[in-house]
mmCIF file of C-alpha atoms in Angstrom:
data_model
loop_
_atom_site.group_PDB
_atom_site.id
_atom_site.type_symbol
_atom_site.label_atom_id
_atom_site.label_comp_id
_atom_site.label_asym_id
_atom_site.label_seq_id
_atom_site.Cartn_x
_atom_site.Cartn_y
_atom_site.Cartn_z
ATOM 1 C CA MET A 13 -0.038 -0.028 -0.012
ATOM 2 C CA SER A 14 1.001 3.535 -0.659
ATOM 3 C CA GLU A 15 2.044 5.498 2.507
ATOM 4 C CA ALA A 16 0.779 8.714 0.977
ATOM 5 C CA LEU A 17 -2.465 7.373 -0.354
ATOM 6 C CA PRO A 18 -3.277 4.206 1.758
ATOM 7 C CA PHE A 19 -6.317 3.356 -0.447
ATOM 8 C CA LEU A 20 -4.039 2.869 -3.503
ATOM 9 C CA THR A 21 -1.346 0.309 -4.141
ATOM 10 C CA ARG A 22 2.257 1.533 -4.036
ATOM 11 C CA PRO A 23 3.518 2.323 -7.563
ATOM 12 C CA ILE A 24 6.098 -0.256 -8.718
ATOM 13 C CA MET A 25 8.929 2.305 -9.242
ATOM 14 C CA LEU A 26 8.452 3.689 -5.691
ATOM 15 C CA ASP A 27 9.792 0.852 -3.630
ATOM 16 C CA GLY A 28 10.703 3.024 -0.663
ATOM 17 C CA SER A 29 14.473 2.938 -1.404
ATOM 18 C CA MET A 30 14.617 6.668 -2.322
ATOM 19 C CA VAL A 31 14.784 9.304 0.438
ATOM 20 C CA GLY A 32 11.375 10.898 0.863
ATOM 21 C CA ASP A 33 9.483 8.197 -1.016
ATOM 22 C CA ALA A 34 5.992 7.970 0.383
ATOM 23 C CA GLY A 35 4.539 6.044 -2.645
ATOM 24 C CA PHE A 36 2.898 9.116 -4.213
ATOM 25 C CA ASP A 37 2.473 8.782 -7.949
ATOM 26 C CA PRO A 38 -1.321 8.399 -8.396
ATOM 27 C CA LEU A 39 -1.149 9.124 -12.109
ATOM 28 C CA GLY A 40 1.678 6.740 -12.761
ATOM 29 C CA PHE A 41 4.058 9.175 -14.393
ATOM 30 C CA ALA A 42 7.252 7.376 -13.318
ATOM 31 C CA GLN A 43 7.238 4.332 -15.515
ATOM 32 C CA THR A 44 10.985 3.810 -15.633
ATOM 33 C CA GLU A 45 13.962 4.431 -13.291
ATOM 34 C CA GLU A 46 15.060 7.251 -15.591
ATOM 35 C CA ASP A 47 11.616 8.903 -15.331
ATOM 36 C CA LEU A 48 11.757 8.630 -11.612
ATOM 37 C CA MET A 49 15.170 10.242 -11.373
ATOM 38 C CA ASN A 50 14.159 13.031 -13.722
ATOM 39 C CA TYR A 51 11.025 13.740 -11.645
ATOM 40 C CA ARG A 52 13.042 13.712 -8.421
ATOM 41 C CA GLU A 53 15.616 16.111 -9.975
ATOM 42 C CA ALA A 54 12.774 18.419 -10.989
ATOM 43 C CA GLU A 55 11.205 18.238 -7.529
ATOM 44 C CA ILE A 56 14.522 19.184 -5.952
ATOM 45 C CA LYS A 57 15.066 22.096 -8.300
ATOM 46 C CA HIS A 58 11.600 23.476 -7.827
ATOM 47 C CA GLY A 59 11.930 22.938 -4.007
ATOM 48 C CA ARG A 60 15.137 24.833 -3.834
ATOM 49 C CA LEU A 61 13.746 27.719 -5.848
ATOM 50 C CA ALA A 62 10.586 27.750 -3.707
ATOM 51 C CA MET A 63 12.708 27.812 -0.471
ATOM 52 C CA LEU A 64 14.584 30.898 -1.789
ATOM 53 C CA ALA A 65 11.256 32.457 -2.806
ATOM 54 C CA ALA A 66 9.604 31.653 0.473
ATOM 55 C CA ALA A 67 12.307 33.721 2.207
ATOM 56 C CA GLY A 68 12.644 36.330 -0.504
ATOM 57 C CA TRP A 69 8.957 37.205 -0.818
ATOM 58 C CA PRO A 70 8.396 38.567 2.701
ATOM 59 C CA LEU A 71 11.907 40.087 2.699
ATOM 60 C CA SER A 72 11.050 41.987 -0.449
ATOM 61 C CA GLU A 73 7.935 43.348 1.262
ATOM 62 C CA LEU A 74 9.952 44.341 4.297
ATOM 63 C CA PHE A 75 12.920 45.963 2.678
ATOM 64 C CA ASP A 76 12.081 46.931 -0.948
ATOM 65 C CA LYS A 77 10.989 50.474 -0.255
ATOM 66 C CA LYS A 78 13.961 51.166 2.029
ATOM 67 C CA ILE A 79 16.479 49.835 -0.417
ATOM 68 C CA ALA A 80 14.780 51.590 -3.408
ATOM 69 C CA LEU A 81 14.792 54.959 -1.555
ATOM 70 C CA ALA A 82 18.443 54.577 -0.596
ATOM 71 C CA LEU A 83 19.352 53.794 -4.221
ATOM 72 C CA HIS A 84 17.069 56.535 -5.596
ATOM 73 C CA MET A 85 14.941 53.930 -7.466
ATOM 74 C CA SER A 86 11.226 53.280 -7.694
ATOM 75 C CA PRO A 87 9.986 50.550 -5.267
ATOM 76 C CA MET A 88 8.871 47.294 -6.777
ATOM 77 C CA VAL A 89 6.139 46.573 -4.172
ATOM 78 C CA ASP A 90 2.783 48.164 -4.862
ATOM 79 C CA ALA A 91 0.880 50.621 -2.618
ATOM 80 C CA ALA A 92 -0.470 47.695 -0.568
ATOM 81 C CA ASP A 93 3.063 46.380 0.004
ATOM 82 C CA ARG A 94 2.420 43.344 -2.174
ATOM 83 C CA ALA A 95 5.426 41.777 -4.003
ATOM 84 C CA PRO A 96 5.279 41.749 -7.765
ATOM 85 C CA SER A 97 3.747 38.487 -9.048
ATOM 86 C CA ILE A 98 1.629 37.229 -11.876
ATOM 87 C CA LEU A 99 -1.568 37.620 -9.815
ATOM 88 C CA ASN A 100 -0.645 40.991 -8.255
ATOM 89 C CA GLY A 101 0.935 42.504 -11.370
ATOM 90 C CA GLY A 102 4.059 44.619 -11.225
ATOM 91 C CA LEU A 103 6.446 42.184 -12.989
ATOM 92 C CA GLU A 104 6.711 44.726 -15.836
ATOM 93 C CA LYS A 105 8.648 46.948 -13.432
ATOM 94 C CA VAL A 106 11.534 44.512 -13.315
ATOM 95 C CA ASN A 107 14.447 45.401 -15.645
ATOM 96 C CA PRO A 108 14.595 43.063 -18.659
ATOM 97 C CA PHE A 109 18.364 42.710 -18.072
ATOM 98 C CA PHE A 110 17.610 41.223 -14.664
ATOM 99 C CA TRP A 111 15.342 38.645 -16.312
ATOM 100 C CA MET A 112 18.014 37.857 -18.880
ATOM 101 C CA ALA A 113 20.606 37.470 -16.135
ATOM 102 C CA CYS A 114 18.278 35.111 -14.270
ATOM 103 C CA LEU A 115 17.625 33.104 -17.417
ATOM 104 C CA VAL A 116 21.320 32.779 -18.289
ATOM 105 C CA GLY A 117 22.297 31.884 -14.713
ATOM 106 C CA ALA A 118 19.484 29.318 -14.253
ATOM 107 C CA SER A 119 20.321 27.805 -17.700
ATOM 108 C CA ALA A 120 23.970 27.491 -16.818
ATOM 109 C CA ILE A 121 23.200 25.688 -13.602
ATOM 110 C CA ASP A 122 20.621 23.472 -15.357
ATOM 111 C CA VAL A 123 23.088 22.465 -18.114
ATOM 112 C CA TYR A 124 25.702 21.717 -15.489
ATOM 113 C CA GLY A 125 23.229 19.611 -13.546
ATOM 114 C CA ILE A 126 22.082 17.739 -16.626
ATOM 115 C CA SER A 127 25.772 16.984 -17.604
ATOM 116 C CA LYS A 128 26.469 15.784 -14.115
ATOM 117 C CA SER A 129 23.374 13.580 -14.052
ATOM 118 C CA LYS A 130 24.312 11.981 -17.426
ATOM 119 C CA SER A 131 27.915 11.325 -16.294
ATOM 120 C CA ASP A 132 29.118 7.956 -15.127
ATOM 121 C CA ASP A 133 29.819 9.334 -11.667
ATOM 122 C CA GLU A 134 28.713 6.679 -9.182
ATOM 123 C CA SER A 135 28.408 9.155 -6.342
ATOM 124 C CA TYR A 136 25.789 11.271 -8.231
ATOM 125 C CA PHE A 137 22.190 11.341 -6.917
ATOM 126 C CA PRO A 138 19.394 13.720 -7.987
ATOM 127 C CA GLY A 139 20.129 17.268 -6.967
ATOM 128 C CA ASN A 140 23.828 16.614 -6.227
ATOM 129 C CA LEU A 141 25.673 19.393 -7.994
ATOM 130 C CA GLY A 142 28.807 18.995 -5.816
ATOM 131 C CA PHE A 143 28.296 22.491 -4.364
ATOM 132 C CA ASP A 144 29.037 22.574 -0.618
ATOM 133 C CA PRO A 145 31.382 25.478 -0.026
ATOM 134 C CA LEU A 146 30.759 25.424 3.773
ATOM 135 C CA GLY A 147 31.303 21.684 4.023
ATOM 136 C CA ILE A 148 28.082 21.093 5.928
ATOM 137 C CA TYR A 149 26.951 17.985 4.004
ATOM 138 C CA PRO A 150 27.282 15.072 6.347
ATOM 139 C CA LYS A 151 29.913 12.445 5.873
ATOM 140 C CA THR A 152 27.876 9.493 7.129
ATOM 141 C CA GLU A 153 25.228 7.804 5.014
ATOM 142 C CA GLU A 154 22.683 8.156 7.801
ATOM 143 C CA GLY A 155 23.414 11.994 8.030
ATOM 144 C CA GLN A 156 23.258 12.371 4.235
ATOM 145 C CA GLN A 157 19.838 10.631 4.076
ATOM 146 C CA ARG A 158 18.597 12.865 6.964
ATOM 147 C CA MET A 159 19.829 15.948 5.068
ATOM 148 C CA GLN A 160 18.233 14.850 1.831
ATOM 149 C CA LEU A 161 14.930 14.115 3.563
ATOM 150 C CA ALA A 162 15.030 17.538 5.229
ATOM 151 C CA GLU A 163 15.598 19.169 1.824
ATOM 152 C CA ILE A 164 12.783 17.280 0.188
ATOM 153 C CA LYS A 165 10.291 17.995 2.914
ATOM 154 C CA ASN A 166 11.235 21.689 3.300
ATOM 155 C CA GLY A 167 11.133 22.079 -0.514
ATOM 156 C CA ARG A 168 7.653 20.515 -0.670
ATOM 157 C CA LEU A 169 6.460 22.838 2.093
ATOM 158 C CA ALA A 170 8.050 25.871 0.451
ATOM 159 C CA MET A 171 6.307 25.039 -2.839
ATOM 160 C CA ILE A 172 2.945 25.016 -1.108
ATOM 161 C CA SER A 173 3.858 28.189 0.813
ATOM 162 C CA ILE A 174 4.643 30.194 -2.284
ATOM 163 C CA VAL A 175 1.350 29.262 -3.869
ATOM 164 C CA GLY A 176 -0.310 30.295 -0.610
ATOM 165 C CA PHE A 177 1.520 33.638 -0.592
ATOM 166 C CA ALA A 178 0.336 34.417 -4.097
ATOM 167 C CA ILE A 179 -3.241 33.422 -3.520
ATOM 168 C CA GLN A 180 -3.326 35.186 -0.124
ATOM 169 C CA GLU A 181 -2.116 38.484 -1.497
ATOM 170 C CA PHE A 182 -4.486 38.237 -4.569
ATOM 171 C CA VAL A 183 -7.501 37.418 -2.337
ATOM 172 C CA PHE A 184 -6.913 39.843 0.557
ATOM 173 C CA LYS A 185 -5.238 42.581 -1.506
ATOM 174 C CA SER A 186 -2.492 43.204 1.038
ATOM 175 C CA GLY A 187 1.073 41.948 1.612
ATOM 176 C CA VAL A 188 1.948 38.774 3.390
ATOM 177 C CA ILE A 189 3.793 40.699 6.057
ATOM 178 C CA ASP A 190 0.764 42.848 6.702
ATOM 179 C CA GLN A 191 -1.405 39.832 7.205
ATOM 180 C CA SER A 192 0.950 38.090 9.600
ATOM 181 C CA PRO A 193 2.775 40.842 11.500
ATOM 182 C CA SER A 194 3.597 38.568 14.470
ATOM 183 C CA PHE A 195 6.179 36.837 12.304
ATOM 184 C CA PHE A 196 7.792 40.136 11.181
#
């Protein structure tokens, strides 16, 4: 039985051997090992981006006006202190060169990750770009699995949070920090 959906049988590819595997693939997307690894890689990438966004969204609402005034620029947040987003509008205020730099940077990291995943490196696992400048990645297998599980779970939570931020600001027409001042 699937741990995530106990009323369904566990998908064949999700045998519990991968960190964070709760048997959730109700539509059966992962038909092969390669599919499963690609989906895990995508989940980690989206989770990492969402974790950055979950921190950056409220920080932009807190500090955008102060930084913009100090640099003699126009603030990006709107009059209700909402961060620019697809639902709130305001993305047109962002300099196109910034979007280009983001695209080039993300593409470079993606190409590097793809080349690393296609290499014959036995130590590679989804999401492992070999980037650990502070040396905080554990040396033991148990510690590594604990760290990978924490990243997966925090990434999943962050993806849900970002969707919540966007919907919350769209529905209530005020910034996230204004709706939850006790956190800020």
